[in-house]
Coordinates of C-alpha atoms in Angstrom, one line a residue:
M1 CA -26.1 -105.5 49.9
E2 CA -24.7 -102.8 52.9
Q3 CA -26.9 -103.7 55.7
Y4 CA -28.6 -100.8 58.0
E5 CA -27.2 -101.1 61.9
P6 CA -28.0 -98.9 64.3
E7 CA -25.4 -96.6 65.8
R8 CA -25.5 -93.5 68.3
M9 CA -25.1 -90.1 67.0
S10 CA -21.9 -88.4 67.3
P11 CA -22.0 -84.7 68.6
V12 CA -21.4 -83.8 65.5
Q13 CA -23.8 -85.1 64.0
R14 CA -26.0 -84.3 66.4
A15 CA -24.8 -80.4 65.3
A16 CA -25.4 -81.0 61.8
L17 CA -28.5 -82.2 61.9
R18 CA -29.9 -79.6 64.7
R19 CA -27.9 -76.7 61.8
S20 CA -30.2 -78.7 58.9
F21 CA -33.3 -78.8 61.0
R22 CA -32.8 -75.4 61.6
N23 CA -31.8 -73.1 58.4
G24 CA -30.1 -75.3 56.1
R25 CA -31.6 -77.2 52.6
A26 CA -33.1 -79.5 54.2
S27 CA -35.0 -77.4 56.5
L28 CA -39.0 -76.1 55.7
S29 CA -38.5 -72.5 54.8
R30 CA -36.2 -73.2 51.7
R31 CA -39.0 -74.2 49.9
S32 CA -41.2 -71.6 51.8
L33 CA -39.1 -68.9 50.7
L34 CA -39.4 -69.4 47.2
R35 CA -43.2 -70.1 47.0
A36 CA -44.0 -67.4 49.2
S37 CA -41.6 -64.7 47.2
A38 CA -43.2 -65.8 44.3
G39 CA -46.5 -65.2 45.3
G40 CA -39.5 -73.1 45.1
A41 CA -33.0 -80.4 49.9
L42 CA -30.0 -81.9 51.1
A43 CA -29.8 -82.9 54.9
V44 CA -26.1 -82.9 56.8
G45 CA -25.4 -85.8 58.2
G46 CA -25.2 -89.5 57.2
L47 CA -28.1 -91.9 57.8
G48 CA -26.0 -93.0 61.2
S49 CA -27.4 -89.7 62.6
L50 CA -30.4 -91.5 62.2
S51 CA -30.2 -94.3 63.8
A52 CA -30.0 -94.5 67.5
C53 CA -33.7 -95.5 67.9
G54 CA -33.5 -99.5 68.6
I55 CA -34.4 -100.6 65.0
P56 CA -32.9 -103.8 64.5
A57 CA -30.3 -104.5 61.4
A58 CA -31.6 -105.2 58.1
G59 CA -29.1 -108.2 57.6
K60 CA -31.9 -110.8 56.7
T61 CA -34.4 -108.1 55.0
Q62 CA -34.5 -108.9 51.2
G63 CA -33.9 -106.2 49.5
G64 CA -35.2 -104.3 46.3
V65 CA -38.2 -106.2 46.3
S66 CA -42.5 -105.3 45.9
A67 CA -45.3 -106.8 47.4
E68 CA -47.9 -107.9 44.9
D69 CA -49.1 -105.2 42.6
H70 CA -52.6 -104.1 43.0
S71 CA -52.2 -101.3 40.3
A72 CA -54.4 -103.0 37.8
K73 CA -57.3 -102.8 40.3
E74 CA -56.8 -100.4 42.6
K75 CA -56.7 -96.6 40.4
T76 CA -54.1 -94.6 43.2
I77 CA -51.0 -93.8 44.1
N78 CA -49.8 -92.5 47.6
F79 CA -46.9 -89.7 46.4
S80 CA -45.1 -88.4 49.4
N81 CA -43.1 -85.1 48.6
W82 CA -41.7 -82.0 50.3
T83 CA -43.7 -78.6 50.7
E84 CA -44.3 -76.3 47.7
Y85 CA -43.2 -78.4 45.4
M86 CA -46.1 -79.0 43.3
D87 CA -47.6 -76.8 41.1
V88 CA -51.2 -75.6 42.5
D89 CA -54.5 -73.3 40.9
E90 CA -54.7 -70.0 42.2
S91 CA -57.3 -71.5 44.7
E92 CA -54.4 -73.1 46.4
K93 CA -56.8 -76.5 46.2
H94 CA -55.9 -78.2 42.8
H95 CA -52.5 -79.4 42.0
P96 CA -52.9 -78.6 37.9
T97 CA -50.7 -81.8 36.3
L98 CA -51.8 -84.7 39.2
D99 CA -55.2 -83.4 38.2
A100 CA -54.5 -83.6 34.4
F101 CA -52.6 -87.0 35.0
A102 CA -55.5 -88.8 36.8
E103 CA -58.0 -87.7 33.7
R104 CA -55.6 -89.2 31.3
T105 CA -55.0 -92.2 33.1
G106 CA -58.4 -92.9 36.0
I107 CA -55.4 -93.2 38.3
K108 CA -56.1 -90.8 41.6
V109 CA -53.1 -89.4 43.1
K110 CA -53.2 -89.3 46.7
Y111 CA -51.0 -85.9 47.2
T112 CA -49.4 -85.7 50.3
E113 CA -46.8 -82.5 51.7
D114 CA -45.4 -85.0 54.1
I115 CA -41.4 -84.4 54.0
N116 CA -39.9 -81.3 55.9
D117 CA -36.6 -82.6 56.1
N118 CA -34.8 -86.1 55.0
V119 CA -33.8 -86.7 58.5
E120 CA -37.1 -86.3 59.8
F121 CA -38.5 -88.1 57.3
F122 CA -36.7 -91.2 57.1
G123 CA -37.6 -91.2 60.8
K124 CA -41.2 -92.0 60.1
I125 CA -40.6 -94.4 57.5
K126 CA -37.6 -96.5 58.7
P127 CA -39.3 -99.1 61.2
Q128 CA -41.5 -100.4 58.6
L129 CA -38.6 -100.6 56.2
A130 CA -36.4 -102.7 58.0
A131 CA -38.8 -104.9 59.2
G132 CA -39.9 -105.5 55.3
Q133 CA -43.1 -103.8 55.6
D134 CA -45.3 -101.4 53.0
T135 CA -44.9 -97.4 54.2
G136 CA -48.4 -96.7 53.0
R137 CA -46.2 -94.9 50.0
D138 CA -45.6 -95.3 46.6
I139 CA -43.5 -92.7 45.7
I140 CA -41.5 -91.1 47.8
V141 CA -38.8 -87.8 46.4
V142 CA -35.6 -87.6 48.6
T143 CA -32.6 -85.4 48.3
D144 CA -29.6 -87.6 47.2
W145 CA -27.3 -89.0 49.9
L146 CA -30.7 -90.5 51.3
A147 CA -31.5 -91.8 47.9
A148 CA -28.2 -93.7 48.1
R149 CA -28.1 -94.9 51.6
L150 CA -32.1 -96.3 50.4
I151 CA -31.3 -98.0 47.1
R152 CA -27.7 -99.4 49.4
F153 CA -30.0 -101.0 52.2
G154 CA -32.1 -102.9 49.3
W155 CA -35.2 -100.9 50.2
V156 CA -36.8 -99.2 47.5
Q157 CA -37.6 -101.6 44.0
K158 CA -35.4 -101.6 40.9
L159 CA -38.0 -99.8 38.8
D160 CA -39.2 -101.6 35.1
A161 CA -37.7 -99.3 32.3
A162 CA -40.9 -100.5 29.8
N163 CA -43.2 -98.1 31.7
L164 CA -40.7 -95.4 31.8
P165 CA -40.4 -94.6 28.3
H166 CA -40.7 -90.9 28.4
A167 CA -37.9 -91.0 31.1
Y168 CA -35.9 -93.1 29.5
T169 CA -35.6 -90.8 26.6
N170 CA -35.6 -86.8 28.2
L171 CA -33.4 -87.2 30.7
S172 CA -30.9 -84.7 31.2
A173 CA -27.1 -86.3 30.4
Q174 CA -26.2 -84.4 33.2
F175 CA -28.1 -86.1 35.8
R176 CA -28.0 -89.9 33.9
N177 CA -25.2 -91.7 36.0
P178 CA -24.9 -90.9 39.7
D179 CA -22.6 -92.5 41.4
W180 CA -25.6 -94.4 43.5
D181 CA -27.5 -95.3 41.5
P182 CA -25.5 -95.8 37.8
G183 CA -28.3 -95.4 34.9
R184 CA -31.2 -94.8 37.0
A185 CA -32.2 -98.4 37.5
Y186 CA -33.8 -97.2 41.2
S187 CA -34.0 -93.4 41.0
Y188 CA -35.2 -90.7 38.6
P189 CA -35.1 -87.3 39.8
W190 CA -37.5 -85.3 41.0
Q191 CA -35.5 -81.4 40.8
G192 CA -31.9 -80.5 40.4
I193 CA -30.7 -77.9 43.0
S194 CA -27.8 -75.9 42.0
T195 CA -25.3 -74.3 43.5
V196 CA -23.6 -70.7 42.5
I197 CA -21.7 -67.6 43.1
A198 CA -24.4 -64.4 43.9
Y199 CA -23.8 -61.1 44.0
N200 CA -24.9 -57.6 45.2
K201 CA -23.8 -55.5 42.2
K202 CA -24.3 -52.2 44.5
A203 CA -22.6 -53.8 47.2
L204 CA -19.6 -54.9 44.9
D205 CA -18.9 -51.2 43.9
G206 CA -16.9 -52.3 40.6
V207 CA -15.3 -55.5 42.2
E208 CA -14.8 -58.3 40.1
V209 CA -15.4 -61.5 41.0
R210 CA -15.8 -64.7 38.9
S211 CA -14.2 -67.6 40.8
V212 CA -14.6 -68.6 44.6
S213 CA -10.7 -67.4 45.0
D214 CA -12.5 -64.1 45.0
L215 CA -14.5 -64.4 47.1
L216 CA -11.5 -65.7 49.2
D217 CA -8.4 -63.6 48.8
N218 CA -10.1 -60.3 47.9
P219 CA -8.9 -57.9 50.3
K220 CA -12.0 -55.6 49.0
L221 CA -14.7 -57.9 50.0
K222 CA -13.3 -58.6 53.5
G223 CA -16.1 -59.6 55.7
R224 CA -18.8 -59.1 53.3
V225 CA -18.6 -62.9 52.0
G226 CA -20.5 -65.7 52.7
F227 CA -20.4 -69.5 52.7
L228 CA -23.3 -72.1 53.5
S229 CA -23.4 -74.2 56.8
E230 CA -24.2 -77.2 54.6
M231 CA -20.9 -79.6 54.3
R232 CA -20.8 -81.0 50.6
D233 CA -22.1 -77.4 49.2
S234 CA -19.1 -75.3 50.6
M235 CA -16.7 -78.2 50.1
G236 CA -18.3 -79.5 47.0
M237 CA -17.7 -75.6 45.3
T238 CA -13.9 -75.2 47.2
L239 CA -12.8 -78.9 46.0
L240 CA -13.9 -77.3 42.6
D241 CA -11.5 -73.7 42.8
M242 CA -9.0 -75.9 43.4
G243 CA -9.3 -78.3 41.0
K244 CA -10.1 -81.1 42.7
D245 CA -13.1 -83.1 41.6
P246 CA -15.5 -83.3 44.2
A247 CA -17.0 -86.4 42.8
N248 CA -13.7 -88.0 43.8
F249 CA -11.5 -86.5 45.9
T250 CA -9.3 -87.8 48.4
D251 CA -9.1 -87.1 52.5
D252 CA -5.9 -84.9 51.9
D253 CA -7.9 -83.3 49.0
F254 CA -10.8 -82.6 51.4
D255 CA -8.1 -81.7 54.0
A256 CA -6.4 -78.9 51.9
A257 CA -10.2 -77.9 51.4
I258 CA -10.8 -77.2 54.7
A259 CA -7.6 -75.8 55.6
R260 CA -8.6 -72.7 52.7
L261 CA -11.5 -72.1 54.1
Q262 CA -9.9 -71.9 57.7
K263 CA -7.4 -69.2 56.6
A264 CA -10.2 -66.8 55.6
V265 CA -12.1 -67.4 58.4
D266 CA -9.0 -66.6 60.7
K267 CA -8.7 -63.2 58.5
G268 CA -12.0 -62.5 58.5
Q269 CA -12.7 -62.5 55.2
I270 CA -15.7 -65.1 55.8
R271 CA -18.3 -62.7 57.5
R272 CA -20.4 -66.0 58.3
F273 CA -21.9 -69.5 57.5
T274 CA -25.7 -69.6 56.6
G275 CA -28.7 -72.0 55.7
N276 CA -30.6 -69.5 53.6
D277 CA -30.9 -66.9 55.5
Y278 CA -28.3 -65.6 53.1
T279 CA -30.6 -64.3 50.9
S280 CA -31.6 -61.0 53.6
D281 CA -27.9 -60.0 53.7
L282 CA -27.6 -60.2 50.2
T283 CA -30.5 -58.0 49.3
K284 CA -29.6 -55.7 51.9
G285 CA -25.8 -55.5 50.9
D286 CA -24.4 -57.1 53.9
L287 CA -23.0 -59.4 52.2
A288 CA -21.4 -58.6 48.7
A289 CA -21.6 -62.2 47.2
C290 CA -21.8 -65.5 48.6
V291 CA -22.0 -69.1 47.4
A292 CA -25.9 -69.6 47.2
W293 CA -28.5 -71.7 46.2
A294 CA -30.0 -71.4 42.5
G295 CA -33.4 -71.6 43.8
D296 CA -33.3 -68.6 45.8
V297 CA -31.3 -66.4 43.2
V298 CA -34.4 -67.0 40.8
Q299 CA -36.6 -64.9 42.7
L300 CA -34.4 -63.1 44.8
K301 CA -33.0 -61.5 41.1
A302 CA -37.1 -60.6 40.2
D303 CA -37.0 -59.2 43.6
S304 CA -34.0 -56.7 42.9
P305 CA -32.4 -55.6 40.1
D306 CA -28.8 -55.3 42.1
V307 CA -28.9 -58.9 42.5
D308 CA -27.5 -61.6 40.2
F309 CA -25.5 -64.5 39.9
L310 CA -22.5 -66.4 38.0
I311 CA -21.1 -69.8 37.5
P312 CA -17.3 -70.2 37.9
G313 CA -15.1 -71.5 35.7
S314 CA -14.6 -74.3 37.7
G315 CA -18.2 -75.2 37.7
Y316 CA -20.5 -76.1 40.2
I317 CA -22.5 -78.2 42.9
T318 CA -25.5 -80.2 42.0
S319 CA -27.5 -82.2 43.7
T320 CA -31.0 -84.2 42.6
D321 CA -34.8 -85.1 45.2
N322 CA -35.0 -87.7 43.8
M323 CA -38.1 -90.1 43.3
L324 CA -38.3 -93.5 44.5
I325 CA -40.5 -96.1 44.7
P326 CA -39.9 -98.2 48.4
N327 CA -40.2 -101.9 48.8
K328 CA -43.7 -103.3 49.2
A329 CA -45.2 -100.5 48.0
R330 CA -49.1 -101.6 46.4
H331 CA -49.2 -99.8 43.0
K332 CA -45.9 -99.7 41.5
T333 CA -47.0 -99.7 37.9
N334 CA -48.8 -96.7 38.5
A335 CA -46.4 -94.9 40.4
E336 CA -43.9 -95.4 37.4
R337 CA -46.7 -94.1 34.9
L338 CA -47.0 -91.0 37.3
M339 CA -43.1 -91.0 37.2
D340 CA -43.1 -91.2 33.5
F341 CA -45.4 -88.3 32.7
Y342 CA -43.5 -86.0 34.7
Y343 CA -40.8 -86.5 31.7
E344 CA -43.4 -85.5 29.2
P345 CA -42.3 -82.0 28.5
E346 CA -45.6 -80.3 28.9
P347 CA -46.5 -81.1 32.2
A348 CA -42.7 -80.9 33.3
A349 CA -42.9 -76.9 31.5
E350 CA -45.9 -76.5 34.4
L351 CA -44.0 -77.5 36.7
A352 CA -40.8 -75.9 36.3
A353 CA -42.8 -72.6 35.2
Y354 CA -44.3 -73.0 39.1
I355 CA -41.3 -73.9 41.4
N356 CA -38.3 -72.1 39.7
Y357 CA -36.0 -75.5 40.0
V358 CA -33.6 -77.2 37.9
C359 CA -35.5 -79.1 35.5
P360 CA -34.4 -82.8 34.9
V361 CA -36.3 -83.1 31.6
D362 CA -35.0 -82.3 27.7
G363 CA -36.9 -80.6 25.6
V364 CA -38.9 -78.7 28.0
K365 CA -37.5 -75.0 26.8
P366 CA -39.7 -74.6 24.2
Y367 CA -43.4 -75.7 26.8
L368 CA -41.9 -73.5 29.2
A369 CA -41.3 -70.3 26.9
K370 CA -45.4 -70.5 25.8
I371 CA -45.9 -70.2 29.7
D372 CA -42.6 -68.1 31.0
K373 CA -40.3 -67.3 28.6
D374 CA -38.1 -65.9 31.2
A375 CA -38.2 -68.8 33.2
A376 CA -37.3 -70.9 29.5
N377 CA -34.3 -68.7 29.2
N378 CA -33.0 -69.1 32.7
P379 CA -29.8 -70.9 33.0
L380 CA -30.9 -72.1 36.3
I381 CA -33.7 -73.4 35.5
I382 CA -33.3 -74.9 32.2
P383 CA -29.2 -75.2 32.0
D384 CA -27.7 -74.5 28.9
K385 CA -25.1 -77.3 27.2
A386 CA -22.1 -75.2 28.4
M387 CA -23.8 -74.9 31.5
A388 CA -24.5 -78.2 32.1
A389 CA -21.3 -79.6 31.4
K390 CA -20.0 -77.0 33.6
S391 CA -22.3 -79.0 36.4
H392 CA -20.6 -81.2 39.4
P393 CA -22.1 -83.6 41.9
F394 CA -20.5 -84.3 45.5
R395 CA -19.6 -88.5 45.4
S396 CA -21.2 -91.0 47.8
L397 CA -19.7 -91.0 51.6
S398 CA -19.1 -93.6 53.7
Q399 CA -20.5 -93.6 57.3
K400 CA -16.9 -93.1 58.6
E401 CA -15.7 -90.1 56.0
E402 CA -19.2 -88.5 56.7
T403 CA -18.5 -88.3 60.7
A404 CA -15.1 -86.9 59.8
Y405 CA -15.7 -84.7 57.3
E406 CA -18.9 -83.0 59.2
E407 CA -16.3 -83.0 62.2
K408 CA -13.9 -80.7 60.8
F409 CA -16.9 -78.6 59.0
A410 CA -18.6 -77.9 62.2
K411 CA -14.8 -77.0 63.7
L412 CA -14.6 -74.8 60.5
T413 CA -17.4 -73.0 60.9
G414 CA -17.7 -73.2 64.4
A415 CA -21.2 -75.2 64.4

């Protein structure tokens, strides 16, 4: 088990943290933008950027342990999630799926939107986790890189498969075996986050875009191309375009991808590296095409007939936000029942219709079609088999790799 050792932030990690808070996938504005326009996070930087605060190493903290489970006597669950990441009714005071769960089971869910950023949230819970104490939460939702570290530190509980029959059966194949939690022994996806190519048809004016190479090499797009300021997304898409597997690449592969992007920067091909603020430039046509997040594109397409997307033949990057049960949680069985509830097709469809992220639940399409036919037929929400087959994760990074890669990427982007 990896020990949690406090480390000082390097300058590049501090810069990555600032980017993440300001405009990255980890920022609050990402989800707020989508919900506001509908009327739906991967923070950059490793856990080394979280430390510098005097928490002792967790070498003597027993990992993956529970407190006494009070589920039978205490019909409650404390659920921490990101903002704007749950269905709400027209009054915006009730969550219909949570209410349905409570009515069926008698278990009341105390739902708290207290996750604005992976890094910030970890700062809230790490003192208790490092000390082997209850965080006061039974379910947390964090992005895959942080989920991986929590599992390696031994700070989350192994799930009881007997309480997760729907989750085990209905989890989409593309999400079943991440390198950081093979077989999903400790986590289940809440939603998926896909990185694609978006474009403005009017701004392209007949210029053909089919790949990342087109973005980087076509002189007709000079100064009108955008890439993301999130390292894993931009580097992952570039590695795929170069025929490399983002789940299994070397330092030399990474350096070659950096060089490829640097060439495009030097010749003025790339307009800028952005967080989700690319949406305005894309809609206006200042960006003709860019690397983009699928959740944004769903709403941009609804609002602008000129915006569309494509999946390169080389594939695309998908990450996940994941449900986990922290050590010492008081209501583990209740939490597992709620996790399993969201893998039933009907609740999963209600959630997908509201937040517009990639639904990780197989068999949800006909149920979603009853609510929103367009959403059910949107491959950015319900990937078909061909699209799912092109999905690739970005592999877990060691602390050493994280620091080195972020430094190189920061130099590239001018951060």
